[in-house]
Amino acid sequence: YALSDSMLETARDAVILIETEGPSGSGFGSGFLVSDDGYIVTNYHIVHRQTGIKIWFYDEEDPKVYTAEIIGVDGVSDVALLKMDLKPDMLPLTYLEIESENINIGDRVFVIGHLLGLDWTVTSGIISHSNRVSQSSSLVRLIQIDAAINRGNSGGPIINEDGKAVGIITTTRFDEKGRTVGVGNGVRGDRLSKIVLDLMDDGSISRPAMQTKFRHLTPWTIVKIREENPGAVIPDVFGLISIEIKEDSYPYEQGLRNFDILISVNGNTTTNIYELGDILNSSNIGDILDLTVIREGVTMNFPYVLKNLEFDYLKYFDERRKRLKEPESDVSP
């Protein structure tokens, strides 16, 4: 199984080498064109607090350097949209179409990027899972792949056999010796497509959210929560339990309390974070959800108004960059 030479060459021509300069020094990563007039997607963490962005195309005979500016960022999904500074006679450019529908477990995929300083490297694998959730938010959906990914692959495309991008690389998992273990993630094509269109529109992303944290209720977590909170009434049910709600918070204002167990939204059973994420992703800011919760053994209903997701991505990526300088098993490529 392999991409045809023409598909591989087209995909390679759409992949960009990115070098950044800023207060913390220089860095590099990958990105790819998503339009014929110079729009590029990459990971936000590559351009985080950087003041200069240089890019290169795959062109051994004429390796010109170009500049780009940041059009908009989505810190929640670790995606940034750039625009190249190009002359009209260079257009149209080769770009990758984003696949939003046909993304299935077992599909063969290819990754092109600049891993470990080796430019325009191709690795291959399959989609291992098509519906993971991001650590930053359940609103962001990821695909998991087993293609080799290393530092420098960040921001590169995950390409199917039709030559379309089914996602963008975000993270990979390493063992204690810093070796990849075949578990890589990327923002899924359908979510990436919407992010790109929103950023092209006005440079910003808005997401409806409840602004609170939930944990899955499982036999193990029920025991754990009871041990940690001896006075809490935690029934043996499936659902999502609310945690870390303070009295001056928005969720408290809307009626949620610590250890409320969310079992239904708008009359639909909601037992896991995936179902809740789907409901939120199909809603709008200002929509009113009808929540059904179990509180201290009593079932009750109340309305909940969705607000815009608040996420301090500058602080998040400052802390992440500091954390990644220390040894750990799950880091960004």
Tab-separated table of C-alpha atoms in Angstrom, residues 97-228:
chain	number	residue	atom	x	y	z
A	97	GLU	CA	-7.834	19.276	0.712
A	98	ILE	CA	-9.100	18.440	4.209
A	99	GLU	CA	-11.153	15.240	4.494
A	100	SER	CA	-14.175	15.772	6.749
A	101	GLU	CA	-16.206	12.578	6.317
A	102	ASN	CA	-14.353	9.365	5.446
A	103	ILE	CA	-12.125	8.838	8.493
A	104	ASN	CA	-12.195	5.236	9.665
A	105	ILE	CA	-10.253	2.959	11.972
A	106	GLY	CA	-7.811	0.879	9.948
A	107	ASP	CA	-7.474	3.391	7.101
A	108	ARG	CA	-3.942	3.627	5.767
A	109	VAL	CA	-2.331	7.027	6.425
A	110	PHE	CA	0.925	8.824	5.678
A	111	VAL	CA	2.661	11.577	7.606
A	112	ILE	CA	4.993	14.112	5.988
A	113	GLY	CA	7.102	16.385	8.130
A	114	HIS	CA	10.502	17.432	9.337
A	115	LEU	CA	11.185	15.011	12.145
A	116	LEU	CA	14.436	15.339	14.092
A	117	GLY	CA	15.722	17.884	11.587
A	118	LEU	CA	15.328	15.502	8.624
A	119	ASP	CA	13.321	17.521	6.121
A	120	TRP	CA	10.340	16.214	4.152
A	121	THR	CA	10.332	12.730	5.671
A	122	VAL	CA	7.436	10.325	4.978
A	123	THR	CA	6.235	7.725	7.488
A	124	SER	CA	3.180	5.469	7.259
A	125	GLY	CA	0.699	3.609	9.425
A	126	ILE	CA	-3.006	3.255	10.084
A	127	ILE	CA	-5.709	5.101	11.992
A	128	SER	CA	-5.763	3.296	15.344
A	129	HIS	CA	-8.732	5.220	16.766
A	130	SER	CA	-10.980	7.833	15.208
A	131	ASN	CA	-12.575	9.489	18.226
A	132	ARG	CA	-10.181	10.478	20.997
A	133	VAL	CA	-10.662	13.639	23.056
A	134	SER	CA	-8.021	16.279	23.653
A	135	GLN	CA	-6.461	16.742	27.099
A	136	SER	CA	-7.290	20.444	26.882
A	137	SER	CA	-10.999	20.036	26.059
A	138	SER	CA	-13.554	17.343	25.215
A	139	LEU	CA	-14.767	19.691	22.476
A	140	VAL	CA	-11.677	18.821	20.399
A	141	ARG	CA	-11.722	15.418	18.706
A	142	LEU	CA	-8.574	13.586	17.692
A	143	ILE	CA	-7.572	10.622	15.608
A	144	GLN	CA	-4.902	8.256	16.880
A	145	ILE	CA	-2.331	6.841	14.461
A	146	ASP	CA	0.626	4.478	14.698
A	147	ALA	CA	2.819	6.117	12.050
A	148	ALA	CA	6.238	7.130	13.378
A	149	ILE	CA	6.135	10.702	14.710
A	150	ASN	CA	9.020	12.558	16.309
A	151	ARG	CA	9.935	16.080	17.301
A	152	GLY	CA	9.665	18.268	14.238
A	153	ASN	CA	6.555	16.489	12.928
A	154	SER	CA	4.350	18.954	14.815
A	155	GLY	CA	1.912	20.694	12.484
A	156	GLY	CA	2.363	18.244	9.630
A	157	PRO	CA	-0.544	16.591	7.808
A	158	ILE	CA	-1.943	13.102	8.270
A	159	ILE	CA	-2.763	12.051	4.704
A	160	ASN	CA	-5.024	9.273	3.435
A	161	GLU	CA	-4.562	7.237	0.256
A	162	ASP	CA	-6.605	9.779	-1.704
A	163	GLY	CA	-4.029	12.441	-0.887
A	164	LYS	CA	-6.351	14.350	1.488
A	165	ALA	CA	-5.519	15.525	4.995
A	166	VAL	CA	-7.557	13.584	7.569
A	167	GLY	CA	-5.894	15.504	10.389
A	168	ILE	CA	-2.985	17.578	11.653
A	169	ILE	CA	-0.329	16.176	13.992
A	170	THR	CA	-0.540	17.460	17.571
A	171	THR	CA	1.098	15.065	20.042
A	172	THR	CA	2.880	11.754	20.285
A	173	ARG	CA	3.765	9.498	23.191
A	174	PHE	CA	7.312	8.584	24.182
A	175	ASP	CA	8.708	5.991	26.562
A	176	GLU	CA	11.027	6.805	29.469
A	177	LYS	CA	14.025	6.849	27.111
A	178	GLY	CA	12.420	9.325	24.720
A	179	ARG	CA	11.556	6.762	22.048
A	180	THR	CA	8.213	6.880	20.248
A	181	VAL	CA	5.828	4.042	21.060
A	182	GLY	CA	3.474	4.220	18.082
A	183	VAL	CA	0.780	6.357	19.706
A	184	GLY	CA	0.330	9.682	17.946
A	185	ASN	CA	-2.647	12.041	17.836
A	186	GLY	CA	-3.943	14.641	15.426
A	187	VAL	CA	-6.943	16.968	15.271
A	188	ARG	CA	-9.541	15.111	13.195
A	189	GLY	CA	-10.317	16.393	9.714
A	190	ASP	CA	-13.930	17.405	10.312
A	191	ARG	CA	-12.958	19.524	13.330
A	192	LEU	CA	-9.855	20.883	11.581
A	193	SER	CA	-11.914	21.992	8.581
A	194	LYS	CA	-14.283	24.011	10.785
A	195	ILE	CA	-11.390	25.555	12.701
A	196	VAL	CA	-9.685	26.642	9.469
A	197	LEU	CA	-12.868	28.181	8.042
A	198	ASP	CA	-13.587	30.062	11.275
A	199	LEU	CA	-10.044	31.415	11.465
A	200	MET	CA	-10.167	32.458	7.812
A	201	ASP	CA	-13.406	34.291	8.519
A	202	ASP	CA	-12.323	36.547	11.378
A	203	GLY	CA	-9.221	35.064	12.992
A	204	SER	CA	-11.005	33.747	16.079
A	205	ILE	CA	-12.828	30.687	17.424
A	206	SER	CA	-15.882	30.650	19.685
A	207	ARG	CA	-17.111	27.505	21.406
A	208	PRO	CA	-20.177	26.974	23.600
A	209	ALA	CA	-19.179	25.491	26.942
A	210	MET	CA	-20.408	24.736	30.452
A	211	GLN	CA	-17.134	25.986	31.974
A	212	THR	CA	-16.792	23.101	34.427
A	213	LYS	CA	-14.965	19.808	34.877
A	214	PHE	CA	-16.539	16.378	34.878
A	215	ARG	CA	-15.190	12.920	35.630
A	216	HIS	CA	-16.549	9.648	34.292
A	217	LEU	CA	-18.331	7.562	36.872
A	218	THR	CA	-17.030	4.004	36.737
A	219	PRO	CA	-16.800	1.374	39.474
A	220	TRP	CA	-13.182	2.456	40.021
A	221	THR	CA	-13.817	6.219	40.097
A	222	ILE	CA	-16.820	5.793	42.406
A	223	VAL	CA	-14.614	4.043	44.964
A	224	LYS	CA	-11.878	6.652	44.509
A	225	ILE	CA	-14.225	9.654	44.894
A	226	ARG	CA	-15.824	8.114	47.994
A	227	GLU	CA	-12.383	7.626	49.532
A	228	GLU	CA	-11.356	11.199	48.743
